[in-house]
Every structure is written in structure tokens, then in C-alpha cells.
XYZ file of C-alpha atoms in Angstrom:
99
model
C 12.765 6.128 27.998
C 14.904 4.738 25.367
C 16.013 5.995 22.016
C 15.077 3.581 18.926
C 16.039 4.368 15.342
C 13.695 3.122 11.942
C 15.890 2.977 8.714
C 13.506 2.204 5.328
C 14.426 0.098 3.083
C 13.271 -0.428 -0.293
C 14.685 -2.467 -2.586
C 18.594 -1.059 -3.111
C 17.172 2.252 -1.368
C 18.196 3.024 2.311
C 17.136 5.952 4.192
C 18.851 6.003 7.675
C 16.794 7.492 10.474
C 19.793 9.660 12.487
C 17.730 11.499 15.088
C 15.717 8.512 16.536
C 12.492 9.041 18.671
C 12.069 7.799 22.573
C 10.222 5.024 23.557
C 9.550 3.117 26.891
C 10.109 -0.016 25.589
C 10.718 -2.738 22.523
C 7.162 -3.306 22.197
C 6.181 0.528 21.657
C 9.249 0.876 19.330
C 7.557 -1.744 17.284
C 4.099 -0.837 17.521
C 5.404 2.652 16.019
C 7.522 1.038 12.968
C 4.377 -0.853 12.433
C 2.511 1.886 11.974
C 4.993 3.550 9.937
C 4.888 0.739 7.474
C 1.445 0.716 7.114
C 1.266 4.195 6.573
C 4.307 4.523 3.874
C 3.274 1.603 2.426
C -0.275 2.590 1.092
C 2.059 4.705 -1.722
C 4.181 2.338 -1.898
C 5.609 -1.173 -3.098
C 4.466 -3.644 -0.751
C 6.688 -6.279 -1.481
C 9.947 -4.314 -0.813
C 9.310 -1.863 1.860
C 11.087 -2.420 5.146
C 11.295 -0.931 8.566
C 14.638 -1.836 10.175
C 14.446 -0.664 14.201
C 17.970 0.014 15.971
C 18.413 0.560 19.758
C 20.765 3.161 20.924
C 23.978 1.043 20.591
C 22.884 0.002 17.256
C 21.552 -3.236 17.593
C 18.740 -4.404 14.797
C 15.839 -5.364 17.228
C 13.475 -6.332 14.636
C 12.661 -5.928 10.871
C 8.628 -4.855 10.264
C 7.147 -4.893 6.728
C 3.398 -3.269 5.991
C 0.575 -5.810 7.236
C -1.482 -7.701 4.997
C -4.184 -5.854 5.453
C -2.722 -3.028 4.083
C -1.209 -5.569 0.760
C -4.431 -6.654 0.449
C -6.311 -3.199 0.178
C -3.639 -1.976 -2.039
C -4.494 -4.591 -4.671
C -8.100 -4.156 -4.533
C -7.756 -0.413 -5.264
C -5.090 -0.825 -7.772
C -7.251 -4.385 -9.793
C -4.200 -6.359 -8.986
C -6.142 -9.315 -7.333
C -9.024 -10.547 -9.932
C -12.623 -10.945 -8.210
C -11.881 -7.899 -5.295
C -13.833 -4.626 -6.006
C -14.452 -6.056 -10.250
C -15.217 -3.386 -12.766
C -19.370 -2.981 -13.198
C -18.472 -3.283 -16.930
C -16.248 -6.354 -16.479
C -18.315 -8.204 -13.861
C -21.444 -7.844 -16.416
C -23.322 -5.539 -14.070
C -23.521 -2.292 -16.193
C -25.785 0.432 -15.204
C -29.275 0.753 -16.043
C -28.955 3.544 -18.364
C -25.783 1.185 -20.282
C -28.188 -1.503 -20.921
């Protein structure tokens, strides 16, 4: 087992991981900063949130950002992307008891 470190970026904001967690290998290290994207970023900024993974010596293996999926779900729910989830109101499809 190996020790990998995930620093988060956003923006000018760095928070350096200093314990690290063990994994058997690169691609389980990245599966797990994945996942840590993706769950950070559903609170936050999509477009600046980074996951920076470090190996033991300090190398920079790889740099993960939230999947799309998760982007795109985050503008539905917040009305960012026109046409995804519309208001009733908006879309002209007002309740019954409205019309």
C-alpha cells in the first residue's frame, strides 16, 4: 500500500491534505479524489474546485475536477441552464387550481 495526498484547490484557496490515506495503487488514488470532487463539489463552485493528488515523495500524479454530471445537476437545481427542470409558472404549465 502506498500513501497518496489530495490538496483542494479553489480559486486562490489551498487546503493541503498532511496526513494522506493508503492506497494500492494510482488508479484507486484517483478513483478516491474523484469521488471527493464530486462530493465537495455539489456545495460548491464547479468551475474552480480542484483535487491535486501527491505520492509520498511529493510528486503531483494527477489533477481531478468534479464530473460533468455533477456540473450539470448543479445547474438544473440552481436554474442556471435555461430549459432543465423550467419553473411550472415560467414554462406556462401552472396548476389547475392557478388557472
Amino acid at each position: 500500500m502506498q500513501l497518496y495526498f489530495f490538496d483542494l484547490h479553489w480559486d486562490d484557496d489551498c487546503f493541503t491534505d498532511d496526513e494522506g490515506i493508503l492506497h494500492f495503487d494510482e488508479g484507486s488514488a484517483l478513483y478516491y479524489a474523484q469521488r471527493i470532487a464530486d462530493r465537495i463539489g455539489r456545495d460548491a463552485d464547479y468551475g474552480s474546485l480542484k483535487v491535486a493528488i501527491r505520492s509520498q515523495a511529493g510528486a503531483l500524479l494527477a489533477t481531478v475536477t468534479p464530473s460533468q454530471g455533477r456540473a450539470a445537476e448543479q445547474e438544473a437545481l440552481l436554474g442556471r441552464r435555461p430549459g432543465l427542470f423550467p419553473h411550472p409558472f415560467k414554462a406556462g404549465l401552472a396548476p389547475a387550481a392557478a388557472r
